[in-house]
């Protein structure tokens, strides 16, 4: 076995969700789930088939993000993995609909941060072992930091 690290290259205004599913129908079901979240959500998604034709299947409502998702999924190259890129929306708004898709087995990350995907490579193929999401913490929050966090969440409407 060997290891590969795939850096997810994305624009700064784009969020990424990376997960694993198990069936070719995943592409259409994820598309429907995302389209149902908001009419303003822009997205592109891609899914790596693990058998049969073994193609990267893709869909979305934003050509740039669809192309980016397809290119990224191909670079990761892990069977049954999927990549979703979002613009004009956030992972917190799509995670429950994505997780509710029957084929979805799990989510590795959902973030605006820079991401590295750690891929295990065996004679059988490639599989996602995990992700590096963002940077290392520099300390523990102070009471002032807690107050700022609370204020921010209320200012942007996520808490009352």
CSV table of N, CA and C in Angstrom, one decimal, residues 31-141:
chain,number,residue,atom,x,y,z
A,31,UNK,N,-28.1,15.6,-6.9
A,31,UNK,CA,-28.5,16.8,-7.6
A,31,UNK,C,-29.9,17.2,-7.2
A,32,UNK,N,-30.8,16.3,-7.0
A,32,UNK,CA,-32.2,16.7,-6.6
A,32,UNK,C,-32.2,17.2,-5.2
A,33,UNK,N,-31.4,16.6,-4.3
A,33,UNK,CA,-31.3,17.1,-2.9
A,33,UNK,C,-30.7,18.5,-2.8
A,34,UNK,N,-29.7,18.8,-3.6
A,34,UNK,CA,-29.1,20.1,-3.6
A,34,UNK,C,-30.0,21.2,-4.3
A,35,UNK,N,-30.7,20.8,-5.4
A,35,UNK,CA,-31.6,21.7,-6.0
A,35,UNK,C,-32.8,22.1,-5.2
A,36,UNK,N,-33.1,21.2,-4.3
A,36,UNK,CA,-34.3,21.5,-3.4
A,36,UNK,C,-33.9,22.4,-2.2
A,37,UNK,N,-32.7,22.7,-2.0
A,37,UNK,CA,-32.3,23.5,-0.8
A,37,UNK,C,-32.6,25.0,-1.0
A,38,UNK,N,-32.3,25.5,-2.2
A,38,UNK,CA,-32.5,26.9,-2.5
A,38,UNK,C,-32.3,27.2,-4.0
A,39,UNK,N,-33.2,28.0,-4.5
A,39,UNK,CA,-33.1,28.4,-5.9
A,39,UNK,C,-31.8,29.2,-6.2
A,40,UNK,N,-31.2,29.8,-5.2
A,40,UNK,CA,-30.0,30.6,-5.4
A,40,UNK,C,-28.7,29.8,-5.3
A,41,UNK,N,-28.8,28.5,-4.8
A,41,UNK,CA,-27.6,27.7,-4.6
A,41,UNK,C,-27.0,27.3,-5.9
A,42,UNK,N,-25.7,27.6,-6.1
A,42,UNK,CA,-25.0,27.1,-7.3
A,42,UNK,C,-24.2,25.9,-6.9
A,43,UNK,N,-24.2,24.9,-7.7
A,43,UNK,CA,-23.4,23.7,-7.3
A,43,UNK,C,-22.9,22.9,-8.5
A,44,UNK,N,-21.9,22.1,-8.3
A,44,UNK,CA,-21.4,21.1,-9.2
A,44,UNK,C,-21.0,19.9,-8.4
A,45,UNK,N,-21.3,18.7,-8.8
A,45,UNK,CA,-21.0,17.5,-8.1
A,45,UNK,C,-20.5,16.4,-9.0
A,46,UNK,N,-19.7,15.5,-8.5
A,46,UNK,CA,-19.2,14.4,-9.3
A,46,UNK,C,-19.0,13.2,-8.4
A,47,UNK,N,-19.2,12.0,-8.9
A,47,UNK,CA,-19.2,10.8,-8.2
A,47,UNK,C,-18.3,9.8,-9.0
A,48,UNK,N,-17.4,9.1,-8.3
A,48,UNK,CA,-16.5,8.1,-8.9
A,48,UNK,C,-17.1,6.7,-8.9
A,49,UNK,N,-17.5,6.2,-10.0
A,49,UNK,CA,-18.0,4.8,-10.1
A,49,UNK,C,-16.8,3.8,-9.7
A,50,UNK,N,-17.2,2.8,-9.0
A,50,UNK,CA,-16.2,1.8,-8.5
A,50,UNK,C,-16.2,0.5,-9.3
A,51,UNK,N,-17.1,0.4,-10.2
A,51,UNK,CA,-17.2,-0.9,-11.0
A,51,UNK,C,-17.9,-0.5,-12.3
A,52,UNK,N,-18.1,-1.5,-13.2
A,52,UNK,CA,-18.7,-1.2,-14.5
A,52,UNK,C,-17.8,-0.3,-15.3
A,53,UNK,N,-18.4,0.8,-15.8
A,53,UNK,CA,-17.7,1.7,-16.7
A,53,UNK,C,-16.6,2.5,-15.9
A,54,UNK,N,-16.7,2.6,-14.6
A,54,UNK,CA,-15.8,3.3,-13.8
A,54,UNK,C,-15.5,4.7,-14.3
A,55,UNK,N,-16.6,5.4,-14.5
A,55,UNK,CA,-16.5,6.8,-15.0
A,55,UNK,C,-16.7,7.8,-13.8
A,56,UNK,N,-16.3,9.0,-14.0
A,56,UNK,CA,-16.7,10.0,-13.1
A,56,UNK,C,-18.0,10.6,-13.6
A,57,UNK,N,-19.0,10.4,-12.8
A,57,UNK,CA,-20.4,10.9,-13.2
A,57,UNK,C,-20.5,12.3,-12.6
A,58,UNK,N,-21.2,13.2,-13.3
A,58,UNK,CA,-21.2,14.6,-12.8
A,58,UNK,C,-22.5,15.3,-13.2
A,59,UNK,N,-22.9,16.3,-12.4
A,59,UNK,CA,-24.1,17.0,-12.6
A,59,UNK,C,-24.0,18.4,-11.9
A,60,UNK,N,-25.0,19.2,-12.0
A,60,UNK,CA,-25.0,20.5,-11.3
A,60,UNK,C,-25.8,21.5,-12.1
A,61,UNK,N,-25.8,22.7,-11.5
A,61,UNK,CA,-26.5,23.8,-12.2
A,61,UNK,C,-25.5,25.0,-12.5
A,62,UNK,N,-24.2,24.7,-12.3
A,62,UNK,CA,-23.2,25.8,-12.6
A,62,UNK,C,-22.0,25.1,-13.3
A,63,UNK,N,-21.9,25.4,-14.6
A,63,UNK,CA,-20.9,24.7,-15.5
A,63,UNK,C,-19.5,24.7,-14.9
A,64,UNK,N,-19.1,25.9,-14.3
A,64,UNK,CA,-17.7,26.0,-13.8
A,64,UNK,C,-17.6,25.0,-12.6
A,65,UNK,N,-18.6,24.9,-11.7
A,65,UNK,CA,-18.5,24.0,-10.6
A,65,UNK,C,-18.6,22.6,-11.0
A,66,UNK,N,-19.4,22.3,-12.0
A,66,UNK,CA,-19.5,20.9,-12.5
A,66,UNK,C,-18.1,20.4,-13.0
A,67,UNK,N,-17.5,21.3,-13.8
A,67,UNK,CA,-16.2,21.0,-14.4
A,67,UNK,C,-15.2,20.8,-13.2
A,68,UNK,N,-15.2,21.7,-12.3
A,68,UNK,CA,-14.3,21.6,-11.1
A,68,UNK,C,-14.5,20.3,-10.3
A,69,UNK,N,-15.8,19.9,-10.1
A,69,UNK,CA,-16.1,18.7,-9.4
A,69,UNK,C,-15.6,17.5,-10.1
A,70,UNK,N,-15.8,17.5,-11.4
A,70,UNK,CA,-15.3,16.3,-12.2
A,70,UNK,C,-13.8,16.2,-12.2
A,71,UNK,N,-13.1,17.3,-12.4
A,71,UNK,CA,-11.7,17.3,-12.3
A,71,UNK,C,-11.2,16.8,-11.0
A,72,UNK,N,-11.8,17.3,-9.9
A,72,UNK,CA,-11.4,17.0,-8.5
A,72,UNK,C,-11.7,15.5,-8.2
A,73,UNK,N,-12.8,15.0,-8.6
A,73,UNK,CA,-13.2,13.6,-8.3
A,73,UNK,C,-12.2,12.7,-9.1
A,74,UNK,N,-11.8,13.1,-10.3
A,74,UNK,CA,-10.9,12.3,-11.0
A,74,UNK,C,-9.5,12.3,-10.4
A,75,UNK,N,-9.1,13.4,-9.8
A,75,UNK,CA,-7.8,13.5,-9.1
A,75,UNK,C,-7.8,12.6,-7.9
A,76,UNK,N,-8.9,12.7,-7.1
A,76,UNK,CA,-9.0,11.8,-5.9
A,76,UNK,C,-9.1,10.4,-6.3
A,77,UNK,N,-9.9,10.1,-7.3
A,77,UNK,CA,-9.9,8.7,-7.9
A,77,UNK,C,-10.3,7.6,-7.0
A,78,UNK,N,-11.0,7.9,-5.9
A,78,UNK,CA,-11.4,6.8,-4.9
A,78,UNK,C,-12.8,6.3,-5.3
A,79,UNK,N,-12.9,5.0,-5.4
A,79,UNK,CA,-14.2,4.5,-5.8
A,79,UNK,C,-15.3,4.8,-4.8
A,80,UNK,N,-16.5,5.2,-5.4
A,80,UNK,CA,-17.7,5.6,-4.7
A,80,UNK,C,-17.6,6.9,-3.9
A,81,UNK,N,-16.5,7.6,-4.1
A,81,UNK,CA,-16.4,8.9,-3.4
A,81,UNK,C,-17.2,10.0,-4.3
A,82,UNK,N,-17.6,11.0,-3.6
A,82,UNK,CA,-18.2,12.1,-4.3
A,82,UNK,C,-17.7,13.5,-3.8
A,83,UNK,N,-17.7,14.5,-4.7
A,83,UNK,CA,-17.3,15.8,-4.4
A,83,UNK,C,-18.4,16.8,-4.8
A,84,UNK,N,-18.7,17.7,-3.9
A,84,UNK,CA,-19.7,18.7,-4.2
A,84,UNK,C,-19.1,20.1,-4.0
A,85,UNK,N,-19.2,20.9,-4.9
A,85,UNK,CA,-18.7,22.3,-4.8
A,85,UNK,C,-20.0,23.2,-4.7
A,86,UNK,N,-20.0,24.2,-3.8
A,86,UNK,CA,-21.1,25.0,-3.6
A,86,UNK,C,-20.7,26.5,-3.7
A,87,UNK,N,-21.6,27.3,-4.3
A,87,UNK,CA,-21.4,28.7,-4.3
A,87,UNK,C,-22.8,29.3,-4.0
A,88,UNK,N,-22.8,30.4,-3.3
A,88,UNK,CA,-24.1,31.1,-2.9
A,88,UNK,C,-24.9,30.2,-1.9
A,89,UNK,N,-24.2,29.5,-1.1
A,89,UNK,CA,-24.8,28.6,-0.1
A,89,UNK,C,-23.7,28.0,0.8
A,90,UNK,N,-24.1,27.4,1.8
A,90,UNK,CA,-23.1,26.9,2.8
A,90,UNK,C,-23.4,25.4,3.1
A,91,UNK,N,-22.4,24.7,3.5
A,91,UNK,CA,-22.6,23.3,3.9
A,91,UNK,C,-23.6,23.1,4.9
A,92,UNK,N,-23.7,24.0,5.9
A,92,UNK,CA,-24.7,23.8,7.0
A,92,UNK,C,-26.1,23.7,6.4
A,93,UNK,N,-26.4,24.3,5.2
A,93,UNK,CA,-27.7,24.3,4.6
A,93,UNK,C,-27.9,23.0,3.7
A,94,UNK,N,-26.9,22.3,3.4
A,94,UNK,CA,-27.0,21.2,2.5
A,94,UNK,C,-26.7,19.8,3.2
A,95,UNK,N,-26.1,19.8,4.3
A,95,UNK,CA,-25.6,18.6,4.9
A,95,UNK,C,-26.8,17.6,5.2
A,96,UNK,N,-27.9,18.1,5.8
A,96,UNK,CA,-28.9,17.1,6.1
A,96,UNK,C,-29.6,16.6,4.9
A,97,UNK,N,-29.9,17.4,3.8
A,97,UNK,CA,-30.4,16.8,2.6
A,97,UNK,C,-29.4,15.8,1.9
A,98,UNK,N,-28.1,16.1,2.0
A,98,UNK,CA,-27.1,15.2,1.4
A,98,UNK,C,-27.1,13.9,2.2
A,99,UNK,N,-27.1,14.0,3.5
A,99,UNK,CA,-27.0,12.8,4.3
A,99,UNK,C,-28.3,12.0,4.2
A,100,UNK,N,-29.4,12.6,3.8
A,100,UNK,CA,-30.7,11.9,3.7
A,100,UNK,C,-30.8,11.1,2.4
A,101,UNK,N,-29.8,11.3,1.5
A,101,UNK,CA,-29.8,10.5,0.2
A,101,UNK,C,-29.5,9.1,0.6
A,102,UNK,N,-30.3,8.1,0.2
A,102,UNK,CA,-30.2,6.8,0.7
A,102,UNK,C,-28.8,6.2,0.4
A,103,UNK,N,-28.2,6.6,-0.7
A,103,UNK,CA,-26.9,6.0,-1.1
A,103,UNK,C,-25.7,6.5,-0.3
A,104,UNK,N,-25.9,7.7,0.3
A,104,UNK,CA,-24.8,8.3,1.0
A,104,UNK,C,-24.4,7.5,2.3
A,105,UNK,N,-23.1,7.1,2.3
A,105,UNK,CA,-22.6,6.3,3.5
A,105,UNK,C,-22.0,7.2,4.5
A,106,UNK,N,-21.4,8.3,4.1
A,106,UNK,CA,-20.8,9.2,5.1
A,106,UNK,C,-20.2,10.4,4.4
A,107,UNK,N,-19.9,11.4,5.3
A,107,UNK,CA,-19.3,12.7,4.8
A,107,UNK,C,-17.9,12.8,5.5
A,108,UNK,N,-16.9,13.1,4.7
A,108,UNK,CA,-15.5,13.3,5.2
A,108,UNK,C,-15.3,14.7,5.7
A,109,UNK,N,-15.9,15.7,4.9
A,109,UNK,CA,-15.7,17.1,5.3
A,109,UNK,C,-16.8,17.9,4.6
A,110,UNK,N,-17.0,19.1,5.1
A,110,UNK,CA,-17.9,20.1,4.5
A,110,UNK,C,-17.3,21.4,5.0
A,111,UNK,N,-16.7,22.2,4.1
A,111,UNK,CA,-15.9,23.3,4.5
A,111,UNK,C,-15.6,24.3,3.4
A,112,UNK,N,-15.2,25.5,3.9
A,112,UNK,CA,-14.7,26.5,3.0
A,112,UNK,C,-13.2,26.5,3.0
A,113,UNK,N,-12.6,25.8,3.9
A,113,UNK,CA,-11.1,25.8,4.1
A,113,UNK,C,-10.4,25.0,3.0
A,114,UNK,N,-9.1,25.2,3.0
A,114,UNK,CA,-8.3,24.4,2.1
A,114,UNK,C,-8.3,23.0,2.6
A,115,UNK,N,-8.4,22.0,1.7
A,115,UNK,CA,-8.5,20.6,2.1
A,115,UNK,C,-7.5,19.8,1.4
A,116,UNK,N,-6.8,18.9,2.1
A,116,UNK,CA,-6.1,17.8,1.5
A,116,UNK,C,-6.8,16.5,1.8
A,117,UNK,N,-6.9,15.7,0.7
A,117,UNK,CA,-7.6,14.4,0.8
A,117,UNK,C,-6.4,13.3,0.9
A,118,UNK,N,-6.4,12.5,2.0
A,118,UNK,CA,-5.5,11.5,2.2
A,118,UNK,C,-6.0,10.2,1.5
A,119,UNK,N,-5.3,9.7,0.5
A,119,UNK,CA,-5.8,8.6,-0.3
A,119,UNK,C,-4.9,7.4,-0.1
A,120,UNK,N,-5.5,6.3,0.3
A,120,UNK,CA,-4.7,5.0,0.4
A,120,UNK,C,-4.8,4.3,-1.0
A,121,UNK,N,-3.7,3.9,-1.5
A,121,UNK,CA,-3.6,3.2,-2.8
A,121,UNK,C,-3.2,1.8,-2.6
A,122,UNK,N,-4.0,0.9,-3.1
A,122,UNK,CA,-3.7,-0.6,-3.0
A,122,UNK,C,-3.8,-1.1,-4.5
A,123,UNK,N,-3.4,-2.4,-4.7
A,123,UNK,CA,-3.6,-3.0,-6.0
A,123,UNK,C,-5.1,-3.0,-6.4
A,124,UNK,N,-6.0,-3.0,-5.5
A,124,UNK,CA,-7.4,-3.0,-5.9
A,124,UNK,C,-7.9,-1.6,-6.4
A,125,UNK,N,-7.3,-0.5,-5.8
A,125,UNK,CA,-7.7,0.8,-6.2
A,125,UNK,C,-7.3,1.8,-5.2
A,126,UNK,N,-8.2,2.9,-5.1
A,126,UNK,CA,-7.9,4.0,-4.2
A,126,UNK,C,-9.1,4.2,-3.2
A,127,UNK,N,-8.8,4.6,-2.0
A,127,UNK,CA,-9.8,4.9,-1.0
A,127,UNK,C,-9.5,6.1,-0.2
A,128,UNK,N,-10.4,6.9,0.2
A,128,UNK,CA,-10.2,8.0,1.1
A,128,UNK,C,-10.0,7.5,2.5
A,129,UNK,N,-8.8,7.8,3.1
A,129,UNK,CA,-8.5,7.4,4.4
A,129,UNK,C,-8.9,8.6,5.4
A,130,UNK,N,-9.0,9.8,4.9
A,130,UNK,CA,-9.3,10.9,5.7
A,130,UNK,C,-9.0,12.2,5.0
A,131,UNK,N,-9.3,13.3,5.7
A,131,UNK,CA,-9.0,14.6,5.1
A,131,UNK,C,-8.3,15.5,6.1
A,132,UNK,N,-7.5,16.5,5.6
A,132,UNK,CA,-6.9,17.5,6.4
A,132,UNK,C,-7.7,18.8,6.1
A,133,UNK,N,-8.5,19.3,7.0
A,133,UNK,CA,-9.4,20.4,6.8
A,133,UNK,C,-8.9,21.6,7.5
A,134,UNK,N,-8.3,22.5,6.8
A,134,UNK,CA,-7.9,23.8,7.4
A,134,UNK,C,-6.5,23.7,8.1
A,135,UNK,N,-6.3,24.6,9.0
A,135,UNK,CA,-5.0,24.7,9.7
A,135,UNK,C,-5.1,24.2,11.2
A,136,UNK,N,-3.9,24.1,11.8
A,136,UNK,CA,-3.8,23.7,13.2
A,136,UNK,C,-4.2,24.8,14.1
A,137,UNK,N,-5.0,24.5,15.2
A,137,UNK,CA,-5.3,25.5,16.2
A,137,UNK,C,-4.1,26.2,16.8
A,138,UNK,N,-4.2,27.4,17.2
A,138,UNK,CA,-3.1,28.2,17.8
A,138,UNK,C,-3.3,28.4,19.3
A,139,UNK,N,-4.5,27.9,19.8
A,139,UNK,CA,-4.7,28.1,21.2
A,139,UNK,C,-6.2,27.8,21.6
A,140,UNK,N,-6.5,28.0,22.8
A,140,UNK,CA,-7.9,27.7,23.3
A,140,UNK,C,-8.6,29.1,23.5
A,141,UNK,N,-9.8,29.2,23.1
A,141,UNK,CA,-10.5,30.5,23.2
A,141,UNK,C,-10.6,31.0,24.6
